Coordinates of C-alpha atoms in Angstrom, one line a residue:
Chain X
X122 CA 6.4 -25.0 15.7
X123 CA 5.3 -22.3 17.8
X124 CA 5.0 -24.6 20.8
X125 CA 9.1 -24.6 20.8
X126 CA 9.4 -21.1 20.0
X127 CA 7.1 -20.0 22.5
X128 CA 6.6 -19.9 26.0
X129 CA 3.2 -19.6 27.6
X130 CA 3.6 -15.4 27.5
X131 CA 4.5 -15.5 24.1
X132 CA 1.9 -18.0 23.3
X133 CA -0.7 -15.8 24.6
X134 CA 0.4 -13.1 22.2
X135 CA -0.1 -15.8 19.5
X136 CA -3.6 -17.3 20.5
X137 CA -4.8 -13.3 20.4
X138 CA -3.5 -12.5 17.1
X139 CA -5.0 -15.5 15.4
X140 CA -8.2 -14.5 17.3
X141 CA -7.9 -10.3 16.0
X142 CA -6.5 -11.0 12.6
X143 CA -10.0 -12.6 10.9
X144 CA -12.1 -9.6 12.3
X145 CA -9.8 -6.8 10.2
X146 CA -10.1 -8.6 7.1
X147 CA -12.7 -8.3 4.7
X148 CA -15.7 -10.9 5.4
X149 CA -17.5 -11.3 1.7
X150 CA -17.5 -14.2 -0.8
X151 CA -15.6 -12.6 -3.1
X152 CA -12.7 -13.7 -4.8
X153 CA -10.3 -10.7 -3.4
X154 CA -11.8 -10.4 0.3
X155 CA -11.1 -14.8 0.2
X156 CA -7.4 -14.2 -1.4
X157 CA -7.0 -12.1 0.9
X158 CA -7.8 -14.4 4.0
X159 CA -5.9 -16.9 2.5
X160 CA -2.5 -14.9 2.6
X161 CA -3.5 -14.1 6.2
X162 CA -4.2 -17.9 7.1
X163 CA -3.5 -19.4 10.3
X164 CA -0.1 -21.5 10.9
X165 CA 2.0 -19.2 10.6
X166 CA 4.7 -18.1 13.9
X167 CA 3.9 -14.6 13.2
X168 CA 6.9 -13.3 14.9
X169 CA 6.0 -9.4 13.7
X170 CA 3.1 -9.6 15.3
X171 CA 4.1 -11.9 18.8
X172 CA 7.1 -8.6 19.1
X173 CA 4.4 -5.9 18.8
X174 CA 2.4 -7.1 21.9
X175 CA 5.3 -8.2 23.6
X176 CA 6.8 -5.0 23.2
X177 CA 3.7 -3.4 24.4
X178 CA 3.6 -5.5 27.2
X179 CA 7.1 -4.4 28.3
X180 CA 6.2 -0.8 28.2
X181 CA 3.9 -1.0 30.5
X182 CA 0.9 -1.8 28.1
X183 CA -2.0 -3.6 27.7
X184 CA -0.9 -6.3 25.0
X185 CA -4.9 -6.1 24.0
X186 CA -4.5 -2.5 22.7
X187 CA -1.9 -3.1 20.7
X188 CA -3.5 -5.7 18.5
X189 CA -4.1 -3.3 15.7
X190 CA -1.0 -2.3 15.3
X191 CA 0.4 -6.1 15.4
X192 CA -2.8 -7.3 12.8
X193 CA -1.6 -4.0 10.2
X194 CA 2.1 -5.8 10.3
X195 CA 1.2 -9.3 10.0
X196 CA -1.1 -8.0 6.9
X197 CA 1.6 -5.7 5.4
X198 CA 4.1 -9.0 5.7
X199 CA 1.4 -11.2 4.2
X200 CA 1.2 -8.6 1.4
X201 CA 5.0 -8.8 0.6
X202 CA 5.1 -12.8 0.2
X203 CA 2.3 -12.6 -1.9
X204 CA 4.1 -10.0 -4.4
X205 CA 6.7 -11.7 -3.8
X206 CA 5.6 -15.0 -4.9
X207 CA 4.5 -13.4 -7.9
X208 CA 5.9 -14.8 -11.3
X209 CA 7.3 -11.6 -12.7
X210 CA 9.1 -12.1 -9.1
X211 CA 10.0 -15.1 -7.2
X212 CA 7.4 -17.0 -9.4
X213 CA 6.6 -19.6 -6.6
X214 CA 3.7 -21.7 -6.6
X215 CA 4.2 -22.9 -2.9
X216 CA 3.9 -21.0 0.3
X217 CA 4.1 -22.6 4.1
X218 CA 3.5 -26.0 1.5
X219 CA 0.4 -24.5 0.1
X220 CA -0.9 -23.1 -3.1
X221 CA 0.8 -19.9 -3.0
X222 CA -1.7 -16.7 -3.4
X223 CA -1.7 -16.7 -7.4
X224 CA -1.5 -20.4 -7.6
X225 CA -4.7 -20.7 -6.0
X226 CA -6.7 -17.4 -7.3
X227 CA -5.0 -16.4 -10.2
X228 CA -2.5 -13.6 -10.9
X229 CA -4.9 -10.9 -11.1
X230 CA -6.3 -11.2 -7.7
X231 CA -3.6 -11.8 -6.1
X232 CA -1.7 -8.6 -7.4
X233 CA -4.6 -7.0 -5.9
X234 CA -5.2 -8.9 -2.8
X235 CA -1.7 -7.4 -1.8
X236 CA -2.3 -4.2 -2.9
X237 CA -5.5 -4.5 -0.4
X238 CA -4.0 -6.2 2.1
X239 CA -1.2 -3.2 1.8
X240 CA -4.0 -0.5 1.9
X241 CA -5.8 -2.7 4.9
X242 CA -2.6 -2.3 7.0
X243 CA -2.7 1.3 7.3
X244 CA -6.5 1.7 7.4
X245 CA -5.8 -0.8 10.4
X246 CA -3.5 1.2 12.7
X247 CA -5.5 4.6 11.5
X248 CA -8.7 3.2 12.9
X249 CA -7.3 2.1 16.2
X250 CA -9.1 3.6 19.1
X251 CA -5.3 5.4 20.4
X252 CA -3.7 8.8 21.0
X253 CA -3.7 10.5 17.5
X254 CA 0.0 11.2 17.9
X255 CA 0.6 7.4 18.3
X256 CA -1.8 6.7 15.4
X257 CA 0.1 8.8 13.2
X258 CA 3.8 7.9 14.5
X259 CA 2.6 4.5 14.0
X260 CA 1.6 4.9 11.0
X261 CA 5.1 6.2 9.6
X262 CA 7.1 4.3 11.3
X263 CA 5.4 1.1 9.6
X264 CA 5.5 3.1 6.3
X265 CA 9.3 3.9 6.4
X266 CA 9.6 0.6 6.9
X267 CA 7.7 -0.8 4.2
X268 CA 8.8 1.3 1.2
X269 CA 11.2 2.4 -0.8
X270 CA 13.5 3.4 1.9
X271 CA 13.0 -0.5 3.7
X272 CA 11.5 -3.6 2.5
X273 CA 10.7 -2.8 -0.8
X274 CA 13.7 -1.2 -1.7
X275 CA 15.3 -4.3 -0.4
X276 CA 13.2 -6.2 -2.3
X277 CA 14.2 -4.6 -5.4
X278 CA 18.2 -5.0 -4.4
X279 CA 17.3 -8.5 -4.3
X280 CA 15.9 -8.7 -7.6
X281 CA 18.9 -7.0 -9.1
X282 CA 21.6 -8.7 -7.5
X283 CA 20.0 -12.3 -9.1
X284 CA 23.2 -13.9 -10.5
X285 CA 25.7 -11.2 -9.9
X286 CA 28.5 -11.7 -7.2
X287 CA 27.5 -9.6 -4.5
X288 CA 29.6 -8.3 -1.7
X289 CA 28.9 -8.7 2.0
X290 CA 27.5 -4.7 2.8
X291 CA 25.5 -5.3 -0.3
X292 CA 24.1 -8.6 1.4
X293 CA 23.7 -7.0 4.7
X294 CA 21.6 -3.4 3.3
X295 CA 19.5 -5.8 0.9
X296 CA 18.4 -7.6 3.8
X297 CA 18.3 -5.1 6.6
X298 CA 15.8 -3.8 3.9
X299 CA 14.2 -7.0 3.2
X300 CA 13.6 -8.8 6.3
X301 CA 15.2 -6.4 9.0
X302 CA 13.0 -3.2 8.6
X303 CA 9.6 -4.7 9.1
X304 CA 10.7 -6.5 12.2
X305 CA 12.2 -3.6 13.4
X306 CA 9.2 -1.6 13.0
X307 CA 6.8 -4.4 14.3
X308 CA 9.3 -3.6 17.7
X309 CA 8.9 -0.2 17.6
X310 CA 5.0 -0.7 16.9
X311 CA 4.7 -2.1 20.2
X312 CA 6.1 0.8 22.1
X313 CA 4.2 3.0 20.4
X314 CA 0.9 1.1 21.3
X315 CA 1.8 1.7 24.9
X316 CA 2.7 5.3 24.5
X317 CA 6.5 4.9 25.0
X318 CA 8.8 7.2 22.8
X319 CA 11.7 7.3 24.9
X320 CA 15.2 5.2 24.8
X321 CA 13.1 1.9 25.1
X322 CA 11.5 2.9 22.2
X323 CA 15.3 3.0 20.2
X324 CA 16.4 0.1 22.4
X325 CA 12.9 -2.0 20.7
X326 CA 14.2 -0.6 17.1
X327 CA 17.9 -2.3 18.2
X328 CA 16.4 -5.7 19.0
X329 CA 14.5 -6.0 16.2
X330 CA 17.6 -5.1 13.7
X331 CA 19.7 -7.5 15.5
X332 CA 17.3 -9.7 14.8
X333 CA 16.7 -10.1 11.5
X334 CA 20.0 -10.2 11.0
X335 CA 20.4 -13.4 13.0
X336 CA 17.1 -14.6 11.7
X337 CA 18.4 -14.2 7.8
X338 CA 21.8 -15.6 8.5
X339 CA 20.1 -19.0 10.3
X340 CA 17.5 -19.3 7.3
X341 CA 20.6 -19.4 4.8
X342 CA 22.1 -21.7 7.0
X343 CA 18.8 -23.9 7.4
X344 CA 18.6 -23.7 3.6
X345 CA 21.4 -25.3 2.6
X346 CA 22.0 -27.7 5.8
X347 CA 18.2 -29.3 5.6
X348 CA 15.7 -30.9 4.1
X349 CA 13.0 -28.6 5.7
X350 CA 9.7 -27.2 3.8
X351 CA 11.0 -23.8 3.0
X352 CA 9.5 -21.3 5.0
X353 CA 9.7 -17.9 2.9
X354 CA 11.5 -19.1 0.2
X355 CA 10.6 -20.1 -3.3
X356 CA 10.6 -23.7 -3.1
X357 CA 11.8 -26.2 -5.6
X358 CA 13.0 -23.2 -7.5
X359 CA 16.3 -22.6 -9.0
X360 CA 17.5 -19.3 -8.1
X361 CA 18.3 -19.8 -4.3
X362 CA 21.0 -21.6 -5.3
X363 CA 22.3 -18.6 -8.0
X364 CA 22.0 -16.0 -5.3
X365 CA 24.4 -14.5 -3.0
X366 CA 23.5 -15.9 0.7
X367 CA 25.9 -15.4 3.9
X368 CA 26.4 -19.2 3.4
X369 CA 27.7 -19.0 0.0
X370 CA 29.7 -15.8 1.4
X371 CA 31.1 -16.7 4.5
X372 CA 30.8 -20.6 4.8
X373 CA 28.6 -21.8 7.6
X374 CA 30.5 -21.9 10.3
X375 CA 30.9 -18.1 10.0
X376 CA 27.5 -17.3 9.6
X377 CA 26.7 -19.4 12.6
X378 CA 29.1 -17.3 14.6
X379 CA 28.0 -13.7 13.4
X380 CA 24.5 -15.1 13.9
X381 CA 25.3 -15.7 17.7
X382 CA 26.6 -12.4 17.8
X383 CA 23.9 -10.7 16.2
X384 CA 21.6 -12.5 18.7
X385 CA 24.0 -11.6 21.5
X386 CA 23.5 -7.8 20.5
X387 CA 19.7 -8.3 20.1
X388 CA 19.7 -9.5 23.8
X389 CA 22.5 -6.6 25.1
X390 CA 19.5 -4.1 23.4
X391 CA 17.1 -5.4 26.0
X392 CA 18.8 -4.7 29.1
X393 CA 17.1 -1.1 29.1
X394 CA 13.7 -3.4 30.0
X395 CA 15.1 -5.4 32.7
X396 CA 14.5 -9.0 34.2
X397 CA 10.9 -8.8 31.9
X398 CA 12.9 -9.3 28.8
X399 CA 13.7 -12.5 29.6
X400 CA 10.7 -14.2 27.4
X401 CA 12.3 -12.0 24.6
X402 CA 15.7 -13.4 24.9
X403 CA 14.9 -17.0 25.2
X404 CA 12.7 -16.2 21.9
X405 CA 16.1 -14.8 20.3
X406 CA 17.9 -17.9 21.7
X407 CA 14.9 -20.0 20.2
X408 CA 15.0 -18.9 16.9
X409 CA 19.2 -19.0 16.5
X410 CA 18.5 -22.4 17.8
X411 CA 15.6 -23.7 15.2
X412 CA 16.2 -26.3 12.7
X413 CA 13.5 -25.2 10.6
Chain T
X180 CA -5.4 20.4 -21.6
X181 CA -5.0 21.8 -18.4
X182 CA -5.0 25.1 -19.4
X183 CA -8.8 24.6 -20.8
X184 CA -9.9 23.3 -17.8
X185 CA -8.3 25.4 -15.1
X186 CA -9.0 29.0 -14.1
X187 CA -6.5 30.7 -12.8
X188 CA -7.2 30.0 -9.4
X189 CA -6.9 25.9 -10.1
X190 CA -3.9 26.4 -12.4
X191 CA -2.0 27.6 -9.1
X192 CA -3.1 24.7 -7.3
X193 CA -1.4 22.2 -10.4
X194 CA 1.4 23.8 -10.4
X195 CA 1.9 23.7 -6.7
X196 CA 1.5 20.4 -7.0
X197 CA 3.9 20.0 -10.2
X198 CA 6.4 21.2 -7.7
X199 CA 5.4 19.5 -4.6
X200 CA 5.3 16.2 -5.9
X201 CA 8.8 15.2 -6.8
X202 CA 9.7 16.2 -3.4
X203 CA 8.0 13.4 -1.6
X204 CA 9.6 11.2 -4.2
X205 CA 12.9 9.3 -3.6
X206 CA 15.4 10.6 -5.6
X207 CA 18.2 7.9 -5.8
X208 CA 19.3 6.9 -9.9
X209 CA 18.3 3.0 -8.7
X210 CA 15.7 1.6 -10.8
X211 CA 12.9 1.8 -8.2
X212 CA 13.2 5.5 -7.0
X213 CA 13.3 5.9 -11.4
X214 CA 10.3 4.0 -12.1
X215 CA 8.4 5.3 -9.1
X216 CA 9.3 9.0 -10.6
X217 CA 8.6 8.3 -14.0
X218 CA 5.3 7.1 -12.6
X219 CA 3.9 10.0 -11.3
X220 CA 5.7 12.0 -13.5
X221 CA 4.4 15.9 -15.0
X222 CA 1.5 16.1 -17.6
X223 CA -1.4 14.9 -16.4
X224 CA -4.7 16.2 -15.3
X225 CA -3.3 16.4 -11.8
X226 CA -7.5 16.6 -11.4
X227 CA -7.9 14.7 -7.7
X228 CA -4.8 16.7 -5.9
X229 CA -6.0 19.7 -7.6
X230 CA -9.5 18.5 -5.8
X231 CA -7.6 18.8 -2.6
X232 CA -6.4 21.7 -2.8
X233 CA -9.4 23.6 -3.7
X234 CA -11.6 22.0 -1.1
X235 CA -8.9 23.3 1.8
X236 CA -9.1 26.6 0.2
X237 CA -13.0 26.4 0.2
X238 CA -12.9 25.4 3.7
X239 CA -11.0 29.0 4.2
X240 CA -7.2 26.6 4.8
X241 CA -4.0 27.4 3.4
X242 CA -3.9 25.4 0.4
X243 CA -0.2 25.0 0.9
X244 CA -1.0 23.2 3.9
X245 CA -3.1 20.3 1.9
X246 CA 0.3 19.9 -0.2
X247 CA 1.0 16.0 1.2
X248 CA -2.7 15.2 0.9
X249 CA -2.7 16.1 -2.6
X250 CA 0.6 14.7 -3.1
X251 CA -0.6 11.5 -1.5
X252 CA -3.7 11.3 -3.5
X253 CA -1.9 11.6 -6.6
X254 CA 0.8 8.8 -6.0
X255 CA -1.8 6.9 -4.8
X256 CA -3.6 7.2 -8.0
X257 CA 0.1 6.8 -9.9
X258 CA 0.1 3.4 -8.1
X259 CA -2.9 2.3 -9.4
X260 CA -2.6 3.1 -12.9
X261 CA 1.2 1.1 -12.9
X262 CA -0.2 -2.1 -11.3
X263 CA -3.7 -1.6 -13.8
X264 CA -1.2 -1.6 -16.7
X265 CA 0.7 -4.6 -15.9
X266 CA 0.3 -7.8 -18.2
X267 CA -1.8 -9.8 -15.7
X268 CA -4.7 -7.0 -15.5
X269 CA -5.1 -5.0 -18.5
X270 CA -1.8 -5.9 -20.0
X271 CA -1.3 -2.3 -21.8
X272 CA 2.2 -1.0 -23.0
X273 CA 1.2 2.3 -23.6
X274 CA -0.2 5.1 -20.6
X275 CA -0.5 8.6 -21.9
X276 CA 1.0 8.0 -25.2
X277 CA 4.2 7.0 -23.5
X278 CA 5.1 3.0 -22.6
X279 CA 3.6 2.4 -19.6
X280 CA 6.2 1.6 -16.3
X281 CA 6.5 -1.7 -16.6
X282 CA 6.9 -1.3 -20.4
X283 CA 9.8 1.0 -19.3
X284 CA 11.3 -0.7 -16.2
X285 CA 10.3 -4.4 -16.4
X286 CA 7.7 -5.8 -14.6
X287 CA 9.2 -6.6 -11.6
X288 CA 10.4 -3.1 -11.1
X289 CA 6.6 -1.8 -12.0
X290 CA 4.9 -3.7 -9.4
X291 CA 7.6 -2.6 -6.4
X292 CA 7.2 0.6 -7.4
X293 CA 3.1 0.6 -7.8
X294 CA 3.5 -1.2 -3.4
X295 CA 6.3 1.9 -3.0
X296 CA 4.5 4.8 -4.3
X297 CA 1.4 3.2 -2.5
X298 CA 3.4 2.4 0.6
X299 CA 4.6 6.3 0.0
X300 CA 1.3 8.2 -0.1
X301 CA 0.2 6.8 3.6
X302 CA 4.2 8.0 4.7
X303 CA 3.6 11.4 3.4
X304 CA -0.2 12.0 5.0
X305 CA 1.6 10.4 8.4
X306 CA 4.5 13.0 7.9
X307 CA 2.4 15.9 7.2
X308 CA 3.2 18.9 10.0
X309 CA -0.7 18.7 10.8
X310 CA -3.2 17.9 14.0
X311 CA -2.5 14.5 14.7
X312 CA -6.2 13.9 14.6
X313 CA -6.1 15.4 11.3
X314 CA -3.9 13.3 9.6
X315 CA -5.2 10.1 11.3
X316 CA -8.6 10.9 9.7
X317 CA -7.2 11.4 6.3
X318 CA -4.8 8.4 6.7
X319 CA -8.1 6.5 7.6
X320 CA -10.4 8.3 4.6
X321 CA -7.4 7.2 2.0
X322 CA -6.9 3.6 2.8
X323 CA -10.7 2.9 2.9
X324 CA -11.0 4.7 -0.2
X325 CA -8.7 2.8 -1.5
X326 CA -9.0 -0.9 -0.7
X327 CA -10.9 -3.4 -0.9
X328 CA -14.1 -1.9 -0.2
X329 CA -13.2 1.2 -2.7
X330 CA -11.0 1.4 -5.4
X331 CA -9.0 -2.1 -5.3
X332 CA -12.6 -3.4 -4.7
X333 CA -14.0 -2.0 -8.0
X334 CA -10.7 -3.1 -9.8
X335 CA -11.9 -6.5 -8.9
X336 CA -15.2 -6.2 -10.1
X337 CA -14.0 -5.2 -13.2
X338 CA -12.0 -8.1 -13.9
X339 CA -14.0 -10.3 -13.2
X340 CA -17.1 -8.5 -15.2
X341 CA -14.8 -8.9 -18.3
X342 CA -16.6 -10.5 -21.0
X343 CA -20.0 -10.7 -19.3
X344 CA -23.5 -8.9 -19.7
X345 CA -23.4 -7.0 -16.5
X346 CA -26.4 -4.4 -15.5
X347 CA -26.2 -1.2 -14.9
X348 CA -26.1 -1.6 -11.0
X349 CA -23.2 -3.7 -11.2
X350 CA -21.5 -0.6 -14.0
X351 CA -21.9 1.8 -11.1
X352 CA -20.9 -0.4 -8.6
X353 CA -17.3 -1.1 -10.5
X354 CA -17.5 2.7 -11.0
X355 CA -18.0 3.9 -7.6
X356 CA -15.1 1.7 -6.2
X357 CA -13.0 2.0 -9.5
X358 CA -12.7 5.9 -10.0
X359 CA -15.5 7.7 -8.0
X360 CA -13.6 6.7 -4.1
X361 CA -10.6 8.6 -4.4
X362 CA -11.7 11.3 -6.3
X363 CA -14.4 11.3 -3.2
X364 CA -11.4 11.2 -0.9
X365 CA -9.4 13.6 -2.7
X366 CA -12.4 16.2 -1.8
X367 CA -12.4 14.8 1.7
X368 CA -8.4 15.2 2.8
X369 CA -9.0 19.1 1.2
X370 CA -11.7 19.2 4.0
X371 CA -9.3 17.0 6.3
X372 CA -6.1 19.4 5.8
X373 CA -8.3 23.0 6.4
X374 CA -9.4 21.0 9.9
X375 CA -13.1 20.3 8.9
X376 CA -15.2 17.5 9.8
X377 CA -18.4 19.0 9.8
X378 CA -21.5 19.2 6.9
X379 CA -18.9 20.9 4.0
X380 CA -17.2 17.7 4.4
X381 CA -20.1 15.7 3.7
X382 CA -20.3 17.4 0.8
X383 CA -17.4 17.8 -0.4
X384 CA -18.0 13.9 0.1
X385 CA -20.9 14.4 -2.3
X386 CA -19.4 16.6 -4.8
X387 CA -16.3 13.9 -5.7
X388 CA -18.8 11.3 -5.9
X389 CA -21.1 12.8 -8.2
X390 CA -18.3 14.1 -10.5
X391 CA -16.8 10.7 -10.9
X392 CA -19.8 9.3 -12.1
X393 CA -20.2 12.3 -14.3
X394 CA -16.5 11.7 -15.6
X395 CA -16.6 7.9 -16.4
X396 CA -20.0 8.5 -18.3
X397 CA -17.9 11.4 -20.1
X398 CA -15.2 8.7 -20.7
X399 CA -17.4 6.0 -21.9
X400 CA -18.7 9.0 -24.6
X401 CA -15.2 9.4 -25.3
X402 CA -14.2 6.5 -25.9
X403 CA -16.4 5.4 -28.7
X404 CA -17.2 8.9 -30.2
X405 CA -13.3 10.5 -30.6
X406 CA -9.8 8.8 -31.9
X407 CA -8.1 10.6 -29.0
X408 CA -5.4 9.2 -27.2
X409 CA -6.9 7.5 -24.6
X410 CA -6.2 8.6 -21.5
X411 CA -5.7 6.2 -18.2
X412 CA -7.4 3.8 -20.7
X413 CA -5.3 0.9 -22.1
X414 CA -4.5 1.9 -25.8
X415 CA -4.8 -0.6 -28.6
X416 CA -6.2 -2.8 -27.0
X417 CA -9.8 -5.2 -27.7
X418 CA -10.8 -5.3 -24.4
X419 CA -12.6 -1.5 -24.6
X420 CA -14.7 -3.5 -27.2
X421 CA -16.2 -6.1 -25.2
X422 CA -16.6 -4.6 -21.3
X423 CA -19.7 -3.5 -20.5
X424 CA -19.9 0.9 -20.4
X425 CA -22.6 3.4 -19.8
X426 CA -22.3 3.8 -23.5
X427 CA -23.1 -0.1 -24.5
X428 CA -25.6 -0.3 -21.3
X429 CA -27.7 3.1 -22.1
X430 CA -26.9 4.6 -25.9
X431 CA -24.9 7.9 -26.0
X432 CA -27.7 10.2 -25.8
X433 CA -29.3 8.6 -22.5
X434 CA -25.3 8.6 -21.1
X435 CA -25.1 12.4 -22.0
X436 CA -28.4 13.2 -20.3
X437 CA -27.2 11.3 -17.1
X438 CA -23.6 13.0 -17.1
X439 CA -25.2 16.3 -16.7
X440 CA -27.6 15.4 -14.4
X441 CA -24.5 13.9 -12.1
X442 CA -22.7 17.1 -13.0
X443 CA -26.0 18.7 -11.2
X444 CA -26.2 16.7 -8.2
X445 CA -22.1 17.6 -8.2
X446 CA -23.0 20.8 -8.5
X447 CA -25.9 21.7 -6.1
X448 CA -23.8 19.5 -3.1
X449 CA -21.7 22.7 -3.5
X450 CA -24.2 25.3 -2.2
X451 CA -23.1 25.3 1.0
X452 CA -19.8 26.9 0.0
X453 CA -21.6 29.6 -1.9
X454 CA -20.3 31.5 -4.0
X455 CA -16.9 30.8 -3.7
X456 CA -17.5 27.5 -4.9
X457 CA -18.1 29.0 -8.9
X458 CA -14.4 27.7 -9.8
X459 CA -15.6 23.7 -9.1
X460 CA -18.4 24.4 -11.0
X461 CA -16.8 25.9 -13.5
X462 CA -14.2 22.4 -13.8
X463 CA -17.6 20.4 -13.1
X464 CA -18.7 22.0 -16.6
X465 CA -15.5 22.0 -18.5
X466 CA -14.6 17.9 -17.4
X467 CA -18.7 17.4 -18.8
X468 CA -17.7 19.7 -21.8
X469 CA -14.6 17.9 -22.6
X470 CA -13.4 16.4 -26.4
X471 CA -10.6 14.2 -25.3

């Protein structure tokens, strides 16, 4: 799937993750250090992380040094589908069409293989070899984004609006929690890895809200209009078709048009970075356009 | 209780965190922002913040300035204790005589709020109005304290030691990540917050390690020897009976013996404070000294 999503720039970002990612992760035999590779395993797109060095990159920095940055956000997203997978939660036994965390090492460790992979995340960006400041801005900007105030308490919106009729601003905060902050912040990651706190930095925060936004609104769409292995999404369970989605509130055809827009305004965020954004937009274009 | 352990000196520090805390909470009526309150809510020991506190003073900082890195430590400890309690780990309703938060909240709502508060103590280091350098270092100290190769690490290990004849290697293995690594980092961010890297924060290093030994050897005693209410134990339950302690391992009386000799070591790690360090080892003899 990455080979369509990607182009070679893009695909460059991808190859070094996969490379990076295994070295921050625990190495022993262990039941937790292997649950928690497993949540990390290769296949994924790992967009987060792909938007960190590409947003590095065009700030003017090296893609390399921004690796632990993009590794902490591709762990702290791993951590939430595991959670989230969890019975007392989505209670999903498949992920990506594998075992899902708990289904293959139990409950136990894999409520705890999240919690490390959580902790691993920050102990990730604070050991990066980088300006203090950036470390530290880093550091809460990814934490803003992850808690209470972003993808947890989106989480939890989720989890309460399970068989309630939902309005559309209700939709739109759960998932700008949900899905939106962590991309937002794995945008802003990358300027930060390159030492950029100016408007590019807000312009990288724009992008990346935009985006998830379009990227929801497709993955309701793709839910409902294919056959595909959910990506994400409890599969074979019951409860995506009880919950409010943009489908079941605006029809398809609507969502498909807010999700252009939204995509359109991802792309108007860029223009602050010139020509170079161009691999950025066609990855926007790429993922409005994906039929799985 | 506090007021037998405390001096005066120390009983500043707790309330300053008593006020402090709730401050870095979120303070919405949803269910999250309640259960993450309720979680760290006012009674306890408040022993590792209180740690951190003291150490900046010793290290001649404004303990006022150590405020997030005690209020860090603490929710970070909060988080531990909500995700310990849930049904897949120790499964335990009650947590300081009161249900436990999941008990309270549901179990859902207990395990977001355990990854919020968690998420929450590396946001409030990262905020704190401190050296950059500072609070990368203490963001740094925390998470490996508190991962997989500290706490969440020993949490494992205890799991999975359920039910079996471990040695007494394995015991303070469990122990060291379990309980001794934060209360070691809780020392450390005092040291952190003041601005000191050099040999006090080795021992402050020291100190907290010793004096969690010390303090799970006191708990082991405890927990065979008085009908309190348990504290950060579950209560009512059968699994106390059938894990491996220092107790079941050594006998009470060699468990004593090697609870004051940690409270020693704990001690002596404090020369080079001098004499300003009598108030640790006055809390070093009254958490050996303690009935319940």
């Amino acid at each position: 799937m990455k080979q369509n999503l990607y182009d070679q720039q893009l695909q460059e970002h991808w190859n070094r993750i996969e490379q990076a990612l295994p070295e921050y992760l625990p190495t022993g035999k262990d039941s937790l250090s292997a649950a928690m590779r497993y949540a990390c395993e290769a296949g994924g797109k790992r967009i987060r992380p792909v938007l960190t060095l590409e947003f590095c990159r065009l700030c003017g920095g090296d893609p390399a040094a921004a690796l632990p940055f993009a590794c902490a956000v591709e762990m702290l997203h791993s951590y939430s589908l595991v959670h989230d997978d969890l019975p007392c939660m989505d209670d999903s036994l498949l992920r990506r069409g594998k075992p899902s965390a708990h289904a293959a090492f139990g409950e136990a460790a894999a409520l705890l293989a999240g919690d490390a992979l959580l902790t691993a995340a920050f102990e990730t960006i604070a050991g990066a070899e980088m300006e203090p400041a950036f470390v530290a801005g880093a550091s809460l900007t990814l934490a803003r984004a992850a808690g209470a105030g972003g993808m947890v308490g989106g989480q939890m919106l989720d989890l309460e609006s399970e068989g309630k009729a939902i309005d559309l601003d209700t939709l739109e905060e759960l998932q700008r929690g949900k899905t939106g902050a962590l991309l937002t912040a794995a945008c802003q990651l990358g300027c930060l890895a390159a030492g950029v706190t100016d408007v590019r930095l807000e312009a990288a925060a724009r992008f990346g809200s935009e985006l998830g936004l379009s990227f929801q609104m497709v993955d309701d769409i793709l839910d409902i209009t294919s056959d595909r292995e959910t990506l994400g999404k409890p599969t074979g369970s019951d409860q995506a078709n009880e919950k409010a989605t943009y489908v079941t509130l605006l029809g398809v055809e609507e969502t498909r048009r807010r999700a252009a827009s939204h995509t359109e305004e991802a792309e108007a965020a860029l223009r602050t970075f010139g020509e170079e954004a161009k691999t950025l937009c066609r990855l926007a274009q790429a993922l409005l356009q994906r039929e799985r």
